[in-house]
Coordinates of C-alpha atoms (C1' of nucleotides) in Angstrom, one line a residue:
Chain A
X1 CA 0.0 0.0 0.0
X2 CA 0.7 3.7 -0.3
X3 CA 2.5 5.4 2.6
X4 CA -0.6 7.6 3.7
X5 CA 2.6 10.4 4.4
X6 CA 2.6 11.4 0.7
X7 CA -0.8 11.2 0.3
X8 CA -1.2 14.0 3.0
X9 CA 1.6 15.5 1.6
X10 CA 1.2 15.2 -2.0
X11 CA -2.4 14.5 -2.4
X12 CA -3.1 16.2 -5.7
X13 CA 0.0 14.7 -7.5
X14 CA -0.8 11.2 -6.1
X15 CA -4.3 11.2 -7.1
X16 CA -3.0 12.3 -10.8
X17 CA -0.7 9.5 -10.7
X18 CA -3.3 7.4 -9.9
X19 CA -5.2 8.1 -12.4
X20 CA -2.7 7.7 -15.0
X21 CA -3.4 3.8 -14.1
X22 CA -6.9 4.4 -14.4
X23 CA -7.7 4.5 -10.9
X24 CA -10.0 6.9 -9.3
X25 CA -9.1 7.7 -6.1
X26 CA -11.7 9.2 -3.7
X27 CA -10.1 12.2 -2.9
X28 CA -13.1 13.8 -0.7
X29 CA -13.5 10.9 1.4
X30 CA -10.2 10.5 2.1
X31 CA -9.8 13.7 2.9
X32 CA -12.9 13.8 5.6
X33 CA -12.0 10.7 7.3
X34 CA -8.4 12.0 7.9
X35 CA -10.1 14.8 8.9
X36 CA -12.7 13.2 11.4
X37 CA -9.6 10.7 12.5
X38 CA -7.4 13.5 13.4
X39 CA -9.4 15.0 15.5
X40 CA -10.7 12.1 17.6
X41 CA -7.7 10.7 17.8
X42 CA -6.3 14.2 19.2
X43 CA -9.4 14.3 21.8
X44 CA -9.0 10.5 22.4
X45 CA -5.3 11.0 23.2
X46 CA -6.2 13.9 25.9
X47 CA -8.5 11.5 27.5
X48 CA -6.4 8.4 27.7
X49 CA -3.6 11.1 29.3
X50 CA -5.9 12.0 31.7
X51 CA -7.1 8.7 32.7
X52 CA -3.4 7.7 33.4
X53 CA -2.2 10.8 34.9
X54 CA -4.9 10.3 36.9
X55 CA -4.6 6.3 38.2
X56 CA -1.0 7.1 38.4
X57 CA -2.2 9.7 41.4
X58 CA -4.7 7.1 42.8
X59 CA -1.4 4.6 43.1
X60 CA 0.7 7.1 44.7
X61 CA -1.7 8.3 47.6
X62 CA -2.8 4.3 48.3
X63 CA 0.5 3.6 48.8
X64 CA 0.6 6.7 51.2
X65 CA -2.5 5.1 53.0
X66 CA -5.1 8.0 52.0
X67 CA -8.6 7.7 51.0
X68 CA -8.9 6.8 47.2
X69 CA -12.6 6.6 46.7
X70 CA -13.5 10.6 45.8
X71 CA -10.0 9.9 43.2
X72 CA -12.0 6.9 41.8
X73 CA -15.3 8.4 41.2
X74 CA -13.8 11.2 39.7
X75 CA -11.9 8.8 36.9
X76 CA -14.8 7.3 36.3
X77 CA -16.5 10.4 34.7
X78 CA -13.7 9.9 32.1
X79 CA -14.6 6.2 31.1
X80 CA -17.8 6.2 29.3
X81 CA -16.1 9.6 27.1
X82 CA -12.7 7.7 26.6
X83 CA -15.0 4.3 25.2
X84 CA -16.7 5.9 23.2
X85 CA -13.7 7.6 21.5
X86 CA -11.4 4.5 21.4
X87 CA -14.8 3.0 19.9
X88 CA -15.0 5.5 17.1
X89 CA -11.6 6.2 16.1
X90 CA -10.9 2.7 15.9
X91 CA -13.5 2.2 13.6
X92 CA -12.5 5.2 11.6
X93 CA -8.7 3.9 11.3
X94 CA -10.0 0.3 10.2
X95 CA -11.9 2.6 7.2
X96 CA -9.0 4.3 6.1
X97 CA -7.2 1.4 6.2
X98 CA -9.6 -0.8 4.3
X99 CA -9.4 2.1 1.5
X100 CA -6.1 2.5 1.3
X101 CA -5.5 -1.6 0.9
X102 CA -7.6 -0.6 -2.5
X103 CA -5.2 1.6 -3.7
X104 CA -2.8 0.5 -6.6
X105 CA 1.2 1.0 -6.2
X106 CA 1.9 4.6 -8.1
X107 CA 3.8 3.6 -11.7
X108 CA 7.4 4.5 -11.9
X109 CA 8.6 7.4 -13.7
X110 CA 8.9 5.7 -17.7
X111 CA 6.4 3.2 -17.4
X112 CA 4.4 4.3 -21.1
X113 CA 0.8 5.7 -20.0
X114 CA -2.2 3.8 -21.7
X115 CA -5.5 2.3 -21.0
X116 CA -4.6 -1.4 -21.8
X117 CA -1.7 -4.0 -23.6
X118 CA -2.4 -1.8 -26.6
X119 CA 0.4 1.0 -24.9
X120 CA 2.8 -1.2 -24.1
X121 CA 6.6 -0.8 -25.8
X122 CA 8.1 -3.4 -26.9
X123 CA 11.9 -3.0 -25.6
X124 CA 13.9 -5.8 -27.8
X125 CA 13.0 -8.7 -30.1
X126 CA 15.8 -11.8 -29.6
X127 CA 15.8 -15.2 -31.9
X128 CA 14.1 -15.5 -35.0
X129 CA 10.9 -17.8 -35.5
X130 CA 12.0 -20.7 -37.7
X131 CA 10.3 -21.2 -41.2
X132 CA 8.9 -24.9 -41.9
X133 CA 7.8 -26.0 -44.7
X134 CA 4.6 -27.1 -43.4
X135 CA 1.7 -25.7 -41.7
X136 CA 2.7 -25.6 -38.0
X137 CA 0.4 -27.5 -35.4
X138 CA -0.4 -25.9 -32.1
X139 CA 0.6 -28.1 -28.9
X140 CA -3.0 -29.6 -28.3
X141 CA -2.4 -31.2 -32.0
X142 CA 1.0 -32.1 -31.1
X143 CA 0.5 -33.9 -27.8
X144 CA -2.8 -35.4 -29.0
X145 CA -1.1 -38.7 -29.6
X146 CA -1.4 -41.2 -27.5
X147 CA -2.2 -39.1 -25.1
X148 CA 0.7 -37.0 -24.4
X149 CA -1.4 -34.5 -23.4
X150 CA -5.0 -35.2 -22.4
X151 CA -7.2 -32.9 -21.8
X152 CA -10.3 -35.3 -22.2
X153 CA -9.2 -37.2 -19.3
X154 CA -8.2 -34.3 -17.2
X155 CA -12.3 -32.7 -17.9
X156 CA -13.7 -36.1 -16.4
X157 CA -12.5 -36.0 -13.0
X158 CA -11.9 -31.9 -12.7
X159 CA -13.2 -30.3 -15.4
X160 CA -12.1 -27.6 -18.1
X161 CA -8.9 -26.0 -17.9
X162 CA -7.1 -29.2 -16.2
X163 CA -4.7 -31.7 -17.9
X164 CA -3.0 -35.0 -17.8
X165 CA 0.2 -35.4 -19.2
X166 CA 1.6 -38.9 -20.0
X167 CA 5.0 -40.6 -20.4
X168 CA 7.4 -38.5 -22.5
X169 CA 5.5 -35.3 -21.8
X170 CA 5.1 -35.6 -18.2
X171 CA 8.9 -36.6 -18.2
X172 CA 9.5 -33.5 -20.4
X173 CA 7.3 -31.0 -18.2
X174 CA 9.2 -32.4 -15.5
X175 CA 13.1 -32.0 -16.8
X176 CA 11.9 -28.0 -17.6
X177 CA 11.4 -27.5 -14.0
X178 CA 15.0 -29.4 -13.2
X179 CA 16.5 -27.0 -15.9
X180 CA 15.2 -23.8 -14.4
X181 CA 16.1 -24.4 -11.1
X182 CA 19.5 -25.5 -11.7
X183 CA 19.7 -22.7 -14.3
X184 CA 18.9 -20.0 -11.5
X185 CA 20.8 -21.7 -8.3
X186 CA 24.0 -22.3 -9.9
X187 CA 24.4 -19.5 -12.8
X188 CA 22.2 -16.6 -11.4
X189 CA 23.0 -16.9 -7.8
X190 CA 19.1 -17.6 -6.0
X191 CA 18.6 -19.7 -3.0
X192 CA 16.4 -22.5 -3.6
X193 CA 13.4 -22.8 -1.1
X194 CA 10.1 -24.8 -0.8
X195 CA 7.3 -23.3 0.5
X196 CA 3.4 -23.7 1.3
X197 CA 1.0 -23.8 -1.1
X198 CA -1.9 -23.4 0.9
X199 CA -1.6 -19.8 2.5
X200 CA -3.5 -17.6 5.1
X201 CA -5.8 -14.4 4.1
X202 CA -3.0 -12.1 5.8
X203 CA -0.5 -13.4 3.4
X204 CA -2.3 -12.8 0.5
X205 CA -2.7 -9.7 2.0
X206 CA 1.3 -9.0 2.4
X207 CA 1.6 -9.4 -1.6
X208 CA -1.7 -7.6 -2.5
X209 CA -3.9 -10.1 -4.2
X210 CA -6.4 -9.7 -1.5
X211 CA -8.5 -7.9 -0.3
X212 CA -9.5 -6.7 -3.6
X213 CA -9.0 -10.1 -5.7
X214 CA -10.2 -13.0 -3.8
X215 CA -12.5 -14.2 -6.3
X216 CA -8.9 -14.6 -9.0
X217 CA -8.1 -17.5 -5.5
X218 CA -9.2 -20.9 -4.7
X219 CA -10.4 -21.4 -1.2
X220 CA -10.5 -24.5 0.8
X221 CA -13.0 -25.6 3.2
X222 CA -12.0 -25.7 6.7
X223 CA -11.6 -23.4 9.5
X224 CA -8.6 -22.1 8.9
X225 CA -8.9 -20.0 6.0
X226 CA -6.7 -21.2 4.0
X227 CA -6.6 -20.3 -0.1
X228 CA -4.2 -21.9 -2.4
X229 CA -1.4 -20.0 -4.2
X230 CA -2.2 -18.1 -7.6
X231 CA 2.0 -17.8 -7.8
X232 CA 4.8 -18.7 -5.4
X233 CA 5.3 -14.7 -4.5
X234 CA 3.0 -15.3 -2.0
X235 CA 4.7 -17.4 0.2
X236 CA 8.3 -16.9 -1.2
X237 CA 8.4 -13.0 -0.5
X238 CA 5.8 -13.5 3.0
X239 CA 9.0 -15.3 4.0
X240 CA 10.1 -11.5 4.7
X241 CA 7.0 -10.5 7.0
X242 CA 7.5 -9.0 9.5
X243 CA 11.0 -9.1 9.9
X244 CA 14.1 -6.9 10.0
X245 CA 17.1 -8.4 8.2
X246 CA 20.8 -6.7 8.0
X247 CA 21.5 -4.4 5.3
X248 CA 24.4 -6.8 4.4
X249 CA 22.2 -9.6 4.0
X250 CA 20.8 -8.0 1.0
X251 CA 19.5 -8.9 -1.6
X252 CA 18.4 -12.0 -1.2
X253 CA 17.9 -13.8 -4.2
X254 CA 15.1 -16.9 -4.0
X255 CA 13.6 -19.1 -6.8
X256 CA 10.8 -21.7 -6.1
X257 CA 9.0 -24.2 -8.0
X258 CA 5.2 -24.3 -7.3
X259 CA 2.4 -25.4 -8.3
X260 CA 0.1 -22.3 -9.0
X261 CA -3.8 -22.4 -8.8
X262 CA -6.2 -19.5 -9.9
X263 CA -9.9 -19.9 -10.4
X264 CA -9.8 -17.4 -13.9
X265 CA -12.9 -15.7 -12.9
X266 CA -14.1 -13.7 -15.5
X267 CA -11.8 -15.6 -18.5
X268 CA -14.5 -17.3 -19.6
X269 CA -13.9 -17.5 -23.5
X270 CA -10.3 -16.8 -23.4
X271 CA -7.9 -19.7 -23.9
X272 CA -10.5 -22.2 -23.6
X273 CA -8.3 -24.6 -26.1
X274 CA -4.9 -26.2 -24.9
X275 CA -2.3 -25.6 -21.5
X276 CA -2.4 -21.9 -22.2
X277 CA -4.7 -21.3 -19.3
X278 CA -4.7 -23.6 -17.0
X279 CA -6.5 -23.6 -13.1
X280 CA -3.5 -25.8 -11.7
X281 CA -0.1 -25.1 -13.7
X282 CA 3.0 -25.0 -12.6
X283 CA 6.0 -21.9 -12.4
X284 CA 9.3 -21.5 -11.4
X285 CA 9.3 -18.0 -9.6
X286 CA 12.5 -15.7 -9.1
X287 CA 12.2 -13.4 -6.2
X288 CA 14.4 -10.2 -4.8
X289 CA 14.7 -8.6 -1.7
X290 CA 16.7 -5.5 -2.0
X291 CA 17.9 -2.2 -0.8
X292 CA 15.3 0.7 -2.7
X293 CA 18.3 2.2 -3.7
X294 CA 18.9 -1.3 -5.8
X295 CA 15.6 -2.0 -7.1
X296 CA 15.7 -0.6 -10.7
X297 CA 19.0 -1.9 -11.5
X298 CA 17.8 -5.4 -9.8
X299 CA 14.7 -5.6 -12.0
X300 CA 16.5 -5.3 -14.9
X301 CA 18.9 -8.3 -13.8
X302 CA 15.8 -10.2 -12.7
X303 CA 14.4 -10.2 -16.1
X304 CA 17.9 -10.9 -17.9
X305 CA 17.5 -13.9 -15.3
X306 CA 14.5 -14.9 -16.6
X307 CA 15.4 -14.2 -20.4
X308 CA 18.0 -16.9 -20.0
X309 CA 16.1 -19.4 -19.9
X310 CA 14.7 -18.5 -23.6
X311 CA 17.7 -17.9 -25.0
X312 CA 19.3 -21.8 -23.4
X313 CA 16.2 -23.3 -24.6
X314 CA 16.5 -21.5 -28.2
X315 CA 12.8 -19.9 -28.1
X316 CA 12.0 -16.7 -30.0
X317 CA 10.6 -14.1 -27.6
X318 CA 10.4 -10.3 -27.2
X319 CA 10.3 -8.0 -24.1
X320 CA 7.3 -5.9 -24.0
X321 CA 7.2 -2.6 -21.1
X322 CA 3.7 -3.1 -19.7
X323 CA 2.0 0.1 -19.9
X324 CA 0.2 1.9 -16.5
X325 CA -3.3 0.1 -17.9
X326 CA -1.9 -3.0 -18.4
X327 CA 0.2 -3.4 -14.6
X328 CA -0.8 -5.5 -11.9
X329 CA -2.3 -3.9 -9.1
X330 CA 0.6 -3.8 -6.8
X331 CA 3.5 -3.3 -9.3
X332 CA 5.4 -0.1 -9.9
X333 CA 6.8 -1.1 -13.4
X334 CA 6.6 -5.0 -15.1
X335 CA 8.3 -6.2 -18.4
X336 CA 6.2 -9.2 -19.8
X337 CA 8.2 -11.8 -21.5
X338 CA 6.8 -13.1 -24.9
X339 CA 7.5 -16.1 -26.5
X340 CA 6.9 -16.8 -30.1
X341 CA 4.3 -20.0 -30.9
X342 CA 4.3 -21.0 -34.0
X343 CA 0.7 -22.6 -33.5
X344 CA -0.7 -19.5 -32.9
X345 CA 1.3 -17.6 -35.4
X346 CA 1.5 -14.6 -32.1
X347 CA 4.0 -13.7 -29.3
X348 CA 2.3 -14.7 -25.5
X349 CA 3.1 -13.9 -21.9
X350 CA 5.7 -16.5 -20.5
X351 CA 6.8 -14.7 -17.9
X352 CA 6.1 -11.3 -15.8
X353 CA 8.7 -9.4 -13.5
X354 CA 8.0 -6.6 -11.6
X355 CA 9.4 -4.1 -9.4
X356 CA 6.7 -3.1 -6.0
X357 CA 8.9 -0.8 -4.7
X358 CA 7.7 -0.5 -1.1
X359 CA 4.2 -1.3 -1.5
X360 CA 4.7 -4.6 -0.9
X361 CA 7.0 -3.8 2.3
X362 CA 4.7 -1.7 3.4
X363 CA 2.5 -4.1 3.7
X364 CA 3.7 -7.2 5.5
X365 CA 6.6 -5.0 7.0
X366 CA 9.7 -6.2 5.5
X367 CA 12.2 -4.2 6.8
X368 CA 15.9 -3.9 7.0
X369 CA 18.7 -2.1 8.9
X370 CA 21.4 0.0 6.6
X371 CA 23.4 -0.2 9.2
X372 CA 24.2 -1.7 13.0
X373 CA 21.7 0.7 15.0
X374 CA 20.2 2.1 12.0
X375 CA 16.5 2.8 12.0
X376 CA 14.8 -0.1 9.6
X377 CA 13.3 0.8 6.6
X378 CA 11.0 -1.2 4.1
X379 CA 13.0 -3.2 1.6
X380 CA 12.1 -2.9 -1.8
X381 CA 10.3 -6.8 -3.4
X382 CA 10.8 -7.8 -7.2
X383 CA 9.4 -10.8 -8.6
X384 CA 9.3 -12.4 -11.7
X385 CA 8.3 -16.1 -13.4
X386 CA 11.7 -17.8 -14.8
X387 CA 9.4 -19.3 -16.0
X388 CA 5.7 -20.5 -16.4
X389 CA 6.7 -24.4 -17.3
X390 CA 3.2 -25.3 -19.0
X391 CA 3.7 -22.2 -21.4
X392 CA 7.6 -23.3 -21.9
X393 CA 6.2 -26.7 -22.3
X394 CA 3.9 -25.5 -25.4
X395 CA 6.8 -23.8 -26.6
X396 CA 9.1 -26.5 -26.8
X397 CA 6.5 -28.4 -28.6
X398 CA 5.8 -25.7 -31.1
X399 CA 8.9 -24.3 -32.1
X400 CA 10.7 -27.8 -31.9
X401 CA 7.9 -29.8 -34.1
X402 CA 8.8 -31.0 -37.3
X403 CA 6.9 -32.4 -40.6
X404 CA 6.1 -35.8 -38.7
X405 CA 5.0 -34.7 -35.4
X406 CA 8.3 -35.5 -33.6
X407 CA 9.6 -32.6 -31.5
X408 CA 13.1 -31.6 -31.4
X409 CA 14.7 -31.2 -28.1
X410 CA 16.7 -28.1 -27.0
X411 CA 20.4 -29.2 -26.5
X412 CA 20.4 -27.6 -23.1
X413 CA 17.3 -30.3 -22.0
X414 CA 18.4 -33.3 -23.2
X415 CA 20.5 -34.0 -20.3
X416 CA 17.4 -33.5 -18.3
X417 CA 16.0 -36.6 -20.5
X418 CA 18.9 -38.8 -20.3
X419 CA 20.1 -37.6 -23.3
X420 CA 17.0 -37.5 -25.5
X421 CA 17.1 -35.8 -28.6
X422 CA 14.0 -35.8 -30.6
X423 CA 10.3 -36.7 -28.6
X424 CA 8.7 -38.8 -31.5
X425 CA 4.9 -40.0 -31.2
X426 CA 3.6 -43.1 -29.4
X427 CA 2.4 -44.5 -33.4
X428 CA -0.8 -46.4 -31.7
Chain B
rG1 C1' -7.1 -36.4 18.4
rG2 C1' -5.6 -36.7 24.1
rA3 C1' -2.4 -34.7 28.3
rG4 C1' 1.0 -31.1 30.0
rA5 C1' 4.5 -26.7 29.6
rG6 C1' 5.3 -22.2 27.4
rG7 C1' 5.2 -17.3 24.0
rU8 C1' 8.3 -10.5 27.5
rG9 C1' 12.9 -5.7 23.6
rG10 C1' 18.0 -7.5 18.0
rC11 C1' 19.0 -12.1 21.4
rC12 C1' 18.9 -14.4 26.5
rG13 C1' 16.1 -13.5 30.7
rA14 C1' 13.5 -11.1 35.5
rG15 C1' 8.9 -9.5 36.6
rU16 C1' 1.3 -12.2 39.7
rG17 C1' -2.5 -5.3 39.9
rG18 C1' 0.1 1.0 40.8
rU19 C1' 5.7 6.6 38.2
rU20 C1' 7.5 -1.0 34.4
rG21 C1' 8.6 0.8 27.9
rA22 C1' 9.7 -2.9 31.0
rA23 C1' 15.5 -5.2 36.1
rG24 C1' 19.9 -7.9 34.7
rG25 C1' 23.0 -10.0 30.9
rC26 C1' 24.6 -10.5 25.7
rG27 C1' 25.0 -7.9 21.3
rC28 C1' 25.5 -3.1 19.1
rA29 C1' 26.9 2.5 18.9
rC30 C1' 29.8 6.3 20.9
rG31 C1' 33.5 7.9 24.5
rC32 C1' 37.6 6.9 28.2
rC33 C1' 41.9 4.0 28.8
rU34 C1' 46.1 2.1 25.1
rG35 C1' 51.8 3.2 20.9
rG36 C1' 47.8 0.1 18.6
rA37 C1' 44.4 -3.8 19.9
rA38 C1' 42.2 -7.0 23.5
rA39 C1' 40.7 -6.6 28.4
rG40 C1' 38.6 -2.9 31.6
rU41 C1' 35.4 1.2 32.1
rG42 C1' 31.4 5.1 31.2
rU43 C1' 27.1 6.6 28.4
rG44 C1' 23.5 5.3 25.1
rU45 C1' 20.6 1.6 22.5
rA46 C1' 12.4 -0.7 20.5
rU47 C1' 8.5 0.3 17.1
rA48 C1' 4.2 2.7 15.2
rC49 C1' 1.0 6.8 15.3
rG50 C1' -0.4 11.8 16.6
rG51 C1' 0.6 17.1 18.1
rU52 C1' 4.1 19.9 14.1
rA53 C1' 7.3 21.2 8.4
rA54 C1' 11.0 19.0 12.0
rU55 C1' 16.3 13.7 13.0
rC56 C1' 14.8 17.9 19.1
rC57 C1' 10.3 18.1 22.4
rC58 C1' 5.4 16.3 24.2
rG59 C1' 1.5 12.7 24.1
rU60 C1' -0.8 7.8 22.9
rA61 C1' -0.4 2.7 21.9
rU62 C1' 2.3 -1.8 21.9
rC63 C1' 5.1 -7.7 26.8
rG64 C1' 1.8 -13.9 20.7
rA65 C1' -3.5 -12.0 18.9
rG66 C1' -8.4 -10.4 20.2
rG67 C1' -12.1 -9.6 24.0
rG68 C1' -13.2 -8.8 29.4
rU69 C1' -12.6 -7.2 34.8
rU70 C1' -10.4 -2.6 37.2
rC71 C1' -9.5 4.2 38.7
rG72 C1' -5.2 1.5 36.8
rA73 C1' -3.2 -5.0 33.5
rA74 C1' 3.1 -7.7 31.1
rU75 C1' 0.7 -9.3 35.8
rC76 C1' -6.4 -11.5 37.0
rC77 C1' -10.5 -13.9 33.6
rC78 C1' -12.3 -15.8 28.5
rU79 C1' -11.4 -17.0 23.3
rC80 C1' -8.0 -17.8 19.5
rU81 C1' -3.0 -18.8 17.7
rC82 C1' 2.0 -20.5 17.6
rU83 C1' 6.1 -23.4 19.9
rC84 C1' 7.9 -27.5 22.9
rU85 C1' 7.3 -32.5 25.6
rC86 C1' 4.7 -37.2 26.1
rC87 C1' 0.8 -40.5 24.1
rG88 C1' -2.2 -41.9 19.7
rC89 C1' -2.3 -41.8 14.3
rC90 C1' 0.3 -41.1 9.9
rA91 C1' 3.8 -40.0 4.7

RNA sequence: GGAGAGGUGGCCGAGUGGUUGAAGGCGCACGCCUGGAAAGUGUGUAUACGGUAAUCCCGUAUCGAGGGUUCGAAUCCCUCUCUCUCCGCCA
């Protein structure tokens, strides 16, 4: 969330910025609750002085063996006051609070201004799509047979948007993961780490899908409110709540292979066909913990991180600048990672890293110390997926397929599948 | 699931109703001492919010979380939560 400082401060810029996103902040209530809550909270704070400066007497002249009963009457004309203050102004700072969870992060300084994808830049274009001489298939086609991919069987037991994978698929799906993670903990420096994948509300809170997108989640029964993870950011950048770390243990650098689980409320229509979008899927997530002097230059890194994995596995893709339409709610500035799919003849999403800034600090109150003794301050949180594996999976398929339906393998996987190189089709 | 014991500052650890935001220790910061260092020694050392523009000053809140009792709660009562030990079950 916003630090409510600049929006006293700078409340006319803010709310322009705001808007820039497309987000209409409401100005005159903001500004009549911070009214009403400053001055109860003044009058409130008077009372509760009072109150103790008064006790405080009541101890000292017991303990000198006088009569406290006239003392005690007269501190109980405070009490009904004081309630009903402490009533009211807790109620007003649990409204302000609830509106200014609402609030989107403020876009960094270059991120292009638009309504929607339609603004966004594209920064740089690397690898070419290959020509074939045939009419590329799309990965549904491709891991029809024998079941390689099966989407049938998935819809009979869960439904759309679900699959089964079988033999040398599943086996391929699997080496990606290896790949990436071995890829990020030994030539990009992250510490692996295995998390939940159920989470609490306050968690979800910490990152910012909720309270404003709980119906994007999955929620389990039970009494503990738990909701499974739409992305391992949740629990891999929680790990940071409430806690102070040393300057010098910064930045921590984390990757984390999930399985990620979003209801796609509101997607009816979009992606129905194929592993595009999927309710269960699974993503290798790079996350950063840094100094805020260190965040631009470590989003920039992040998504070189991610970029890697493209260029190892030989897949076409572009960098796009997300405009201010187009970010998620809690990021500051995102690059979106595109990879070409020759089945769909179009560039998609792959990956997504962002920078929050402090938003995300601010929030679950990550903080750090510059220095021994140092007053903490909020860290700055980056994130970004290095990457999706059923979208590198559809890659793969696409971009490696040739005239017979066999798929050649990347030369960086095929050590991941015991030296594989070419997936060819089960024939019954 | 059953029984028991506990959650106090960056860490350890006192504290069962009254100037306790909290003894003492460790750690840390600064000073003294020293040729320099160690040892020794002195002082300081939570966070958030508000009054203010303010790192000073003043006030309020915070001893796992939330309620309650009371003039007054770290201390008493209730609920929840987490940790540990034993039993049961289980991968």
């Amino acid at each position: 969330m916003l630090d409510i400082r600049i929006l006293r401060q700078d409340l006319d810029s803010t709310v322009t910025a705001l808007a820039r996103r497309g987000f209409a902040f409401e100005r005159e209530r903001f500004l009549d609750l911070e009214a009403r809550r400053k001055a109860l909270q003044v009058r409130t704070q008077d009372l509760q002085n009072e109150r103790n400066t008064r006790s405080r007497t009541i101890g000292q002249a017991k303990a000198r063996g006088e009569d406290i009963e006239p003392l005690k009457a007269a501190v109980g004309e405070l009490g009904a006051e004081l309630k009903q203050c402490e009533q009211e102004l807790q109620e007003l700072q649990t409204e302000l609070e609830d509106l200014l969870l609402q609030v989107p992060n403020l876009p960094d300084s270059g991120v292009p201004e638009g309504a929607d994808e339609s603004a966004n830049v594209e920064v740089r274009r690397v690898g070419e799509p290959q020509p074939t001489s045939f009419e590329p298939r799309d990965h549904v086609d491709l891991g029809n047979p024998g079941g390689w991919l099966d989407f049938e069987a998935a819809a009979r037991m869960s439904g759309s948007r679900f699959v089964v994978m079988r033999g040398e698929m599943a086996r391929l799906h699997r080496a990606l993961i290896q790949f990436m993670l071995d890829l990020h903990t030994r030539e990009h420096g992250y510490q692996e780490v295995y998390v939940p994948y159920l989470v609490n509300a306050n968690a979800l809170l910490g990152t910012g899908q909720l309270p404003k997108f709980d119906a994007d989640l999955f929620s389990v029964h039970g009494e503990q409110g738990f909701r499974l993870i739409p992305t391992a950011e949740v629990p891999v950048t929680n790990l940071m709540a409430q806690q102070i770390v040393d300057g010098t243990d910064l930045p921590l650098k984390m990757v984390a292979h999930t399985p990620c689980f979003r209801s796609e409320a509101g997607s009816y229509g979009r992606d129905v066909r194929g592993l595009i979008r999927q309710h269960q899927f699974e993503k290798v997530e790079l996350v950063q913990i840094v100094r805020p002097q260190d965040s631009s230059a470590a989003l920039e890194a992040l998504l070189v991180d991610a970029e890697a994995v493209l260029q190892a596995l030989d897949l076409p893709y572009r960098v796009m600048l997300l405009s201010t339409g187009d970010m998620g709610f809690a990021a500051a500035r995102t690059y979106d990672i595109e990879v070409w799919l020759p089945g769909q003849q179009a560039y998609r999403e792959i990956s997504s890293c962002s920078s929050f800034g402090d938003f995300q600090a601010r929030r679950m109150q990550a903080r750090y110390r510059s220095e021994a003794g140092a007053k903490p301050e909020l860290v700055h949180t980056l994130n970004g997926s290095g990457l999706a594996v059923g979208r590198t999976l559809v890659a793969v398929l696409e971009n490696g397929q040739q005239a017979d339906g066999s798929i050649v393998i990347p030369e960086r996987l095929r050590p991941y599948l015991g030296g594989t190189e070419r997936l060819v089709p089960p024939s019954k």
